[in-house]
Tab-separated table of C-alpha atoms in Angstrom:
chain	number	residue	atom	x	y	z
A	1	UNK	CA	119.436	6.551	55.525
A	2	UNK	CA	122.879	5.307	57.205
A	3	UNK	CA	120.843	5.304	60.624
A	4	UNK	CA	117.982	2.759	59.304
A	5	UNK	CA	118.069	-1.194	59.990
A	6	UNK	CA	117.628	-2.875	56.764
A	7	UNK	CA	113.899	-3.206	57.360
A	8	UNK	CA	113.298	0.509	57.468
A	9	UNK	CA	115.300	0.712	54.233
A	10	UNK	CA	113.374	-1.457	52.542
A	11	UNK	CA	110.052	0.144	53.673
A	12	UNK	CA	111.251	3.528	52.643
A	13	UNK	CA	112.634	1.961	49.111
A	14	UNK	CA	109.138	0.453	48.715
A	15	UNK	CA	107.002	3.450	50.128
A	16	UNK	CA	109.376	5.533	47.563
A	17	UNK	CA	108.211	3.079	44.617
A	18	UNK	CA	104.595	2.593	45.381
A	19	UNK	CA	103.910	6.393	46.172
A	20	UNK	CA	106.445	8.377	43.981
A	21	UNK	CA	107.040	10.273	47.195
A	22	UNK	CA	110.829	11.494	47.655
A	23	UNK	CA	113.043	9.748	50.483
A	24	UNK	CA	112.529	12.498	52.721
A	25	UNK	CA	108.326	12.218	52.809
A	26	UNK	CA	108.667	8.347	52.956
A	27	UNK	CA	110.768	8.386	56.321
A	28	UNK	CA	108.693	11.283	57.849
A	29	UNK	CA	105.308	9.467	57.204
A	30	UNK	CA	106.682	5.998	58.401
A	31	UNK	CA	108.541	6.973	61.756
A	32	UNK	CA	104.822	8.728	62.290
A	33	UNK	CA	103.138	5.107	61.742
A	34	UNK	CA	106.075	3.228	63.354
A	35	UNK	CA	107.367	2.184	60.305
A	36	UNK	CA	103.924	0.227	59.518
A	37	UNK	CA	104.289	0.520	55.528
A	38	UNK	CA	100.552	0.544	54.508
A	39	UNK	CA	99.625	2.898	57.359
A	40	UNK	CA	102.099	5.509	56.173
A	41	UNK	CA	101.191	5.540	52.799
A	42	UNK	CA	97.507	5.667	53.321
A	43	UNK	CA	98.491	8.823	55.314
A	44	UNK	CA	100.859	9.817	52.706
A	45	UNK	CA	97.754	9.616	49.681
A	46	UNK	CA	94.652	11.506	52.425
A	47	UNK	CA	97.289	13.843	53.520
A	48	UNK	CA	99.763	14.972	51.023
A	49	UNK	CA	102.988	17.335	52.312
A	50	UNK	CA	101.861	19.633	50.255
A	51	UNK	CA	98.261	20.323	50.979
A	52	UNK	CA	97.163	22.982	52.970
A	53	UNK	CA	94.115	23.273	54.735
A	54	UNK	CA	91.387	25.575	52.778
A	55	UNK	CA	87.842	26.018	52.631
A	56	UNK	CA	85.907	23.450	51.236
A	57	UNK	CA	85.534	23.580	47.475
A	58	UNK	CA	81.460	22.686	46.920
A	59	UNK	CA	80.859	18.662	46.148
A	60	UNK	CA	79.580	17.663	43.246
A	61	UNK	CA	76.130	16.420	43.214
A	62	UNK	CA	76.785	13.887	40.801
A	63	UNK	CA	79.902	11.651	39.586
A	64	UNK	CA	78.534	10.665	36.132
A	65	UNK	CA	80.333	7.754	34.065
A	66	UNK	CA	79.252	7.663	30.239
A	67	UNK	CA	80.067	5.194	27.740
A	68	UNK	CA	79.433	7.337	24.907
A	69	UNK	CA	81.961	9.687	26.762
A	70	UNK	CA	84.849	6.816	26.927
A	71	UNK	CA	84.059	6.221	23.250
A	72	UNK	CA	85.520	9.905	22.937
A	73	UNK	CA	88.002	9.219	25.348
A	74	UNK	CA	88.917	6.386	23.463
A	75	UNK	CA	89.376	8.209	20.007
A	76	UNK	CA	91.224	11.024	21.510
A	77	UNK	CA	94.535	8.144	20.994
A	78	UNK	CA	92.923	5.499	18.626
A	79	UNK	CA	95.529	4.650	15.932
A	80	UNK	CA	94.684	6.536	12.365
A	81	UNK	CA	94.918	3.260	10.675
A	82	UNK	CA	91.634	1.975	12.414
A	83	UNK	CA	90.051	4.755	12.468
A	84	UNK	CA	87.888	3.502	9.626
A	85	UNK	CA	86.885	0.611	11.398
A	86	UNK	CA	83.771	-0.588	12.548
A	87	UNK	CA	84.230	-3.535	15.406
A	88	UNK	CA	85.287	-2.392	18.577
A	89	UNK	CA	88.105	-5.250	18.637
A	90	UNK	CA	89.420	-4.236	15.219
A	91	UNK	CA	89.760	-0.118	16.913
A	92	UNK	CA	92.672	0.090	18.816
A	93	UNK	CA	95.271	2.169	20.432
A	94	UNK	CA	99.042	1.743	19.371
A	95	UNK	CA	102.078	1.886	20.846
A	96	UNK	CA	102.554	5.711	20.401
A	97	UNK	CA	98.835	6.354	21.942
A	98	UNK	CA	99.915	4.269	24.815
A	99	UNK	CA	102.511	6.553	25.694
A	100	UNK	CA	100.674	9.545	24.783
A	101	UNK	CA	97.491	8.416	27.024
A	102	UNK	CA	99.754	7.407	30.082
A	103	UNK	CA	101.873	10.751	29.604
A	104	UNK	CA	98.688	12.684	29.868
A	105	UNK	CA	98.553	10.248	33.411
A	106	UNK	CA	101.522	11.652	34.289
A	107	UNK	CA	102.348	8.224	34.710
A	108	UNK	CA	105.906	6.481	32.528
A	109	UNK	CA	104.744	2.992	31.755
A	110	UNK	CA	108.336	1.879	31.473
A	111	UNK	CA	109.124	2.334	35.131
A	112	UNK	CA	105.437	2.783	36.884
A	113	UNK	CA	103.225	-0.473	37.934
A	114	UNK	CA	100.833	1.658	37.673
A	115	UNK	CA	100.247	0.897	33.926
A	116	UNK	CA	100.357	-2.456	34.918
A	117	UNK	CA	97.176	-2.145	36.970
A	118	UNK	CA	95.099	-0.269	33.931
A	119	UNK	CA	96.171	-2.808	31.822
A	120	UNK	CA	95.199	-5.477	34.029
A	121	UNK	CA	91.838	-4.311	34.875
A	122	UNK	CA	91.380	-3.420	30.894
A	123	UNK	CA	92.105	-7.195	30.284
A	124	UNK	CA	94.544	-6.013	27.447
A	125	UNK	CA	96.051	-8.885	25.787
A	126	UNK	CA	98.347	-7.635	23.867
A	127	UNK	CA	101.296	-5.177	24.735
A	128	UNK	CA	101.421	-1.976	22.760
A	129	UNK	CA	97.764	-2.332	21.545
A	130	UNK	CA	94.861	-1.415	23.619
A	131	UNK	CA	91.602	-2.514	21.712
A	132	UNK	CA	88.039	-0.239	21.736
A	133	UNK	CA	87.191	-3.104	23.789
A	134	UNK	CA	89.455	-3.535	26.282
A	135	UNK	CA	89.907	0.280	27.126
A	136	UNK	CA	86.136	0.605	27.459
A	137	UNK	CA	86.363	-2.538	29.761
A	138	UNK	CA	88.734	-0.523	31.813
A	139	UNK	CA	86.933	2.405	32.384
A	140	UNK	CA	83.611	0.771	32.989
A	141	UNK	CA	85.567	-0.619	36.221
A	142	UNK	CA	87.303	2.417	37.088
A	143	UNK	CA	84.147	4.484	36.029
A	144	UNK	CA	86.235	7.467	34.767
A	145	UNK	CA	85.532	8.804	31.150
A	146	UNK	CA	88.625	11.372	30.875
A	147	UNK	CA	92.223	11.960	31.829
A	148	UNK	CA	90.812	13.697	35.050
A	149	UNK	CA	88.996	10.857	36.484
A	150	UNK	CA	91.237	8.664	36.104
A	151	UNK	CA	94.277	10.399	37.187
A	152	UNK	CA	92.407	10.534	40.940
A	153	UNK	CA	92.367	6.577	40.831
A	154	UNK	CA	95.819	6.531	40.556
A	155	UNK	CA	96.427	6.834	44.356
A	156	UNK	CA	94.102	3.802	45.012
A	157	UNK	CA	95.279	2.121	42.436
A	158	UNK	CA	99.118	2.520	43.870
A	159	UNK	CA	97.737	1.551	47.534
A	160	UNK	CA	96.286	-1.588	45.624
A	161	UNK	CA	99.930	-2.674	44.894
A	162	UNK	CA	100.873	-2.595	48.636
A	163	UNK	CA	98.249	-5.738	48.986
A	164	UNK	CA	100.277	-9.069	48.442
A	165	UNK	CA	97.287	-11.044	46.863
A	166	UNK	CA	96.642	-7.972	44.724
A	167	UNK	CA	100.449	-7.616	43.764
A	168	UNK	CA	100.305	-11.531	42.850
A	169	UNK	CA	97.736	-11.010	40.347
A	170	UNK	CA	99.629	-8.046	38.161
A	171	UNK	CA	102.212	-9.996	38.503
A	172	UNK	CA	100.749	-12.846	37.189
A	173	UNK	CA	98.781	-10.908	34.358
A	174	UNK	CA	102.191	-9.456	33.430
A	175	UNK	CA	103.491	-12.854	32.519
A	176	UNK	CA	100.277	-13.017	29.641
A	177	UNK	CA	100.461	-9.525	28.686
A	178	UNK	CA	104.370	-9.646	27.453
A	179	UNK	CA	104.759	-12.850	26.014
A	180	UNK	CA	104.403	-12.588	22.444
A	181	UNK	CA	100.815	-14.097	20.871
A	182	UNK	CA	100.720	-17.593	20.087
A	183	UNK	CA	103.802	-18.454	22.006
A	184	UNK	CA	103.653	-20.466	25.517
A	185	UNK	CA	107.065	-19.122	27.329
A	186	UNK	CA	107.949	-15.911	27.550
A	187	UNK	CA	111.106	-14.176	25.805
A	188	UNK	CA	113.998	-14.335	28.794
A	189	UNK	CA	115.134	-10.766	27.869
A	190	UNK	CA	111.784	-9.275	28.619
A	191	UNK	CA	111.010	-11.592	31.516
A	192	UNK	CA	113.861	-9.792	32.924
A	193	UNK	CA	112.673	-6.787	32.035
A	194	UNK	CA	109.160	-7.017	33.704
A	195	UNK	CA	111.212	-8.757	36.746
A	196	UNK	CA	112.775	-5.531	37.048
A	197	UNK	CA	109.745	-3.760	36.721
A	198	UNK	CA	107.780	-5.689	39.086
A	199	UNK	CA	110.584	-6.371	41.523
A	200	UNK	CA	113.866	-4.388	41.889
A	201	UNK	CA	112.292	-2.771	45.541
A	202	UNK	CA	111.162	-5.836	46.505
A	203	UNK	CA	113.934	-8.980	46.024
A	204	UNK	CA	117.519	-7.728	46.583
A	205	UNK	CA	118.263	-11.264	44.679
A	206	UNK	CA	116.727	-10.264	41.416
A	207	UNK	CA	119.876	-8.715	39.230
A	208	UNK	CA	121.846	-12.321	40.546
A	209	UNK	CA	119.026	-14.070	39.317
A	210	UNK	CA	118.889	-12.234	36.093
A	211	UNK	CA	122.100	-12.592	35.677
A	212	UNK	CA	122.353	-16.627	35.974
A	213	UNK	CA	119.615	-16.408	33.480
A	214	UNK	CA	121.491	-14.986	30.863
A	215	UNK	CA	124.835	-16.805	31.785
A	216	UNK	CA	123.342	-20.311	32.087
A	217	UNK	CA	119.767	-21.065	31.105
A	218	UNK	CA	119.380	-18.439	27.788
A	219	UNK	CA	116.007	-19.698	26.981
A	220	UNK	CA	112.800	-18.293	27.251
A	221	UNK	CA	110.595	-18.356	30.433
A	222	UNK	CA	108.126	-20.486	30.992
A	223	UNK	CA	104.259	-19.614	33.128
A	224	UNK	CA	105.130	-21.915	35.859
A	225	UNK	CA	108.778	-20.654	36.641
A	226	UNK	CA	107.699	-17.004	36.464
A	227	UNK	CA	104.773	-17.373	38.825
A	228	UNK	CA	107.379	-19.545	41.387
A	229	UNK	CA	109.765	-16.969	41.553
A	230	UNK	CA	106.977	-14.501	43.042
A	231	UNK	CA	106.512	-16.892	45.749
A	232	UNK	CA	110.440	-17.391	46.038
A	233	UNK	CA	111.549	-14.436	46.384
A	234	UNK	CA	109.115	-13.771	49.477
A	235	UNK	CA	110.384	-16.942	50.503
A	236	UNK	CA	113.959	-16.544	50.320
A	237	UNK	CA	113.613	-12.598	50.182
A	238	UNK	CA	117.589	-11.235	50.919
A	239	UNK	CA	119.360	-14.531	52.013
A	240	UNK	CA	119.059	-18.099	50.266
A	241	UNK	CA	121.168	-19.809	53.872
A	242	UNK	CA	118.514	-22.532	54.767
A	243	UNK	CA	117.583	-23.715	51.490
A	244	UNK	CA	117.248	-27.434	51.219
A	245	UNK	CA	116.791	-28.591	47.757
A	246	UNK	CA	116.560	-32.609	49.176
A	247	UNK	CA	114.173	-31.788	52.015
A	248	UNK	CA	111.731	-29.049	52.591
A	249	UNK	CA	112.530	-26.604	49.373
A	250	UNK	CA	112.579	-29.927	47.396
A	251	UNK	CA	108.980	-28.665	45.537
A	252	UNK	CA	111.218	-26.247	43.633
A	253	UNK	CA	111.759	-26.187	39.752
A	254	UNK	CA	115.344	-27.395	39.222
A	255	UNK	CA	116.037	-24.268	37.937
A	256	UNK	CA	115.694	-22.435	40.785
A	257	UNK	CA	118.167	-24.882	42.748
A	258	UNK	CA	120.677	-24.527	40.360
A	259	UNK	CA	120.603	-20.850	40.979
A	260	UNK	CA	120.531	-21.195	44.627
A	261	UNK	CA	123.624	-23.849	44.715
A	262	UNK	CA	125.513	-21.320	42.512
A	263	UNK	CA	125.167	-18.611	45.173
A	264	UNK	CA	125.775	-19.943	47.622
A	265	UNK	CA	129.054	-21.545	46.520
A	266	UNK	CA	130.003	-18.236	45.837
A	267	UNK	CA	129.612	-17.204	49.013
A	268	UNK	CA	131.600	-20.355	50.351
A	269	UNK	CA	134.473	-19.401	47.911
A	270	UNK	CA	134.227	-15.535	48.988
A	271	UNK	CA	134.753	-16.781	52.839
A	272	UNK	CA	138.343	-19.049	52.301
């Protein structure tokens, strides 16, 4: 990748993220699209490197979704302890279902946004629980009752991601689904967490950021700051030169121009 500008390195870091492809597939689908991101990885998901042209397997006539069938789904990683339960709200999958259920996805819900978007669209409120009801919510708007079904949403669901309003509102849902219940801010240790999640390929600025965090605010984060910093860091994406906390930028939490006047005194010191 020596040979790429730093746009085409970004678009291969984020075609690598958003399709799981290897380095390799991501530069050979974008130089095909001239490097136009969404176009490649459209390609990428209705033409795979690996598939091969065959006969046509027969359609099927029907693509049946059945809510007595997601109940089974469902039970396949409900918790023992609830088991006995008769509300759907009081049913729920724990932490170790979670990972079993995504692991049948092939999918690691520590490092994919993938499990980001099921959770979203399940309305889960809670991390490490998924409620009867919220799962059931899920699949009604995925319309898959098994592993199988689901597992070919995935690609949509990872071309979803690539849309900036539809990025903005898993981010957004992220903030509610970590905090901890009852509690307004979110814990700074996993805001950074689900920053790093959500945006190592996508702000170069975010382990600086993190780190002031930790070094000068240490408190928890609140809704308002975590949504800005979306909006920042497409804002001031690599560089934070331009940034005028008195004029134009002036709209900005205070926390975020402390952060910014840090840097870039660094950068003055690093230059005598």
């Amino acid at each position: 990748m020596n040979k790429l500008n730093a746009g085409q390195k970004k678009s291969v870091h984020e075609f690598v993220a958003v399709a799981g492809a290897t380095k390799a597939n991501a530069m050979k689908y974008l130089k095909t699209h001239a490097w136009n991101l969404q176009a490649a990885v459209s390609d990428y998901f209705e033409n795979p490197p690996s598939q091969k042209k065959t006969a046509a397997a027969p359609a099927s006539t029907t693509t049946t979704f059945s809510e007595s069938t997601v109940k089974e789904f469902f039970e396949k990683y409900q918790s023992e302890e609830t088991k006995k339960e008769t509300q759907a709200d009081k049913k729920e999958i724990d932490a170790e279902g979670i990972m079993q259920f995504f692991g049948d996805l092939g999918i690691d819900p520590e490092s994919d946004l993938v499990s980001l978007v099921v959770a979203n669209k399940m309305n889960a409120q809670e991390m490490g629980k998924f409620t009867q009801e919220e799962f059931t919510r899920g699949m009604r708007h995925f319309q898959c009752d098994s592993v199988v079904k689901l597992k070919k949403k995935i690609p949509a669901m990872r071309q979803e991601l690539l849309d900036a309003y539809a990025f903005k509102s898993v981010y957004e849902y992220a903030f509610r689904f970590s905090k901890e219940e009852n509690q307004k801010a979110l814990n700074l240790d996993i805001a950074c967490a689900m920053w790093e999640l959500l945006l190592k390929d996508k702000w170069p600025l975010l382990n600086k950021w993190c780190d002031f965090l930790n070094r000068k605010h240490k408190k928890a984060i609140s809704r308002d700051t975590w949504n800005q910093i979306l909006d920042f860091s497409r804002m001031y994406n690599s560089s934070l030169f331009g940034y005028d906390a008195e004029g134009k930028d002036a709209a900005w939490p205070v926390l975020i121009d402390e952060f910014v006047e840090e840097q870039l005194e660094k950068l003055k010191e690093g230059m005598k």
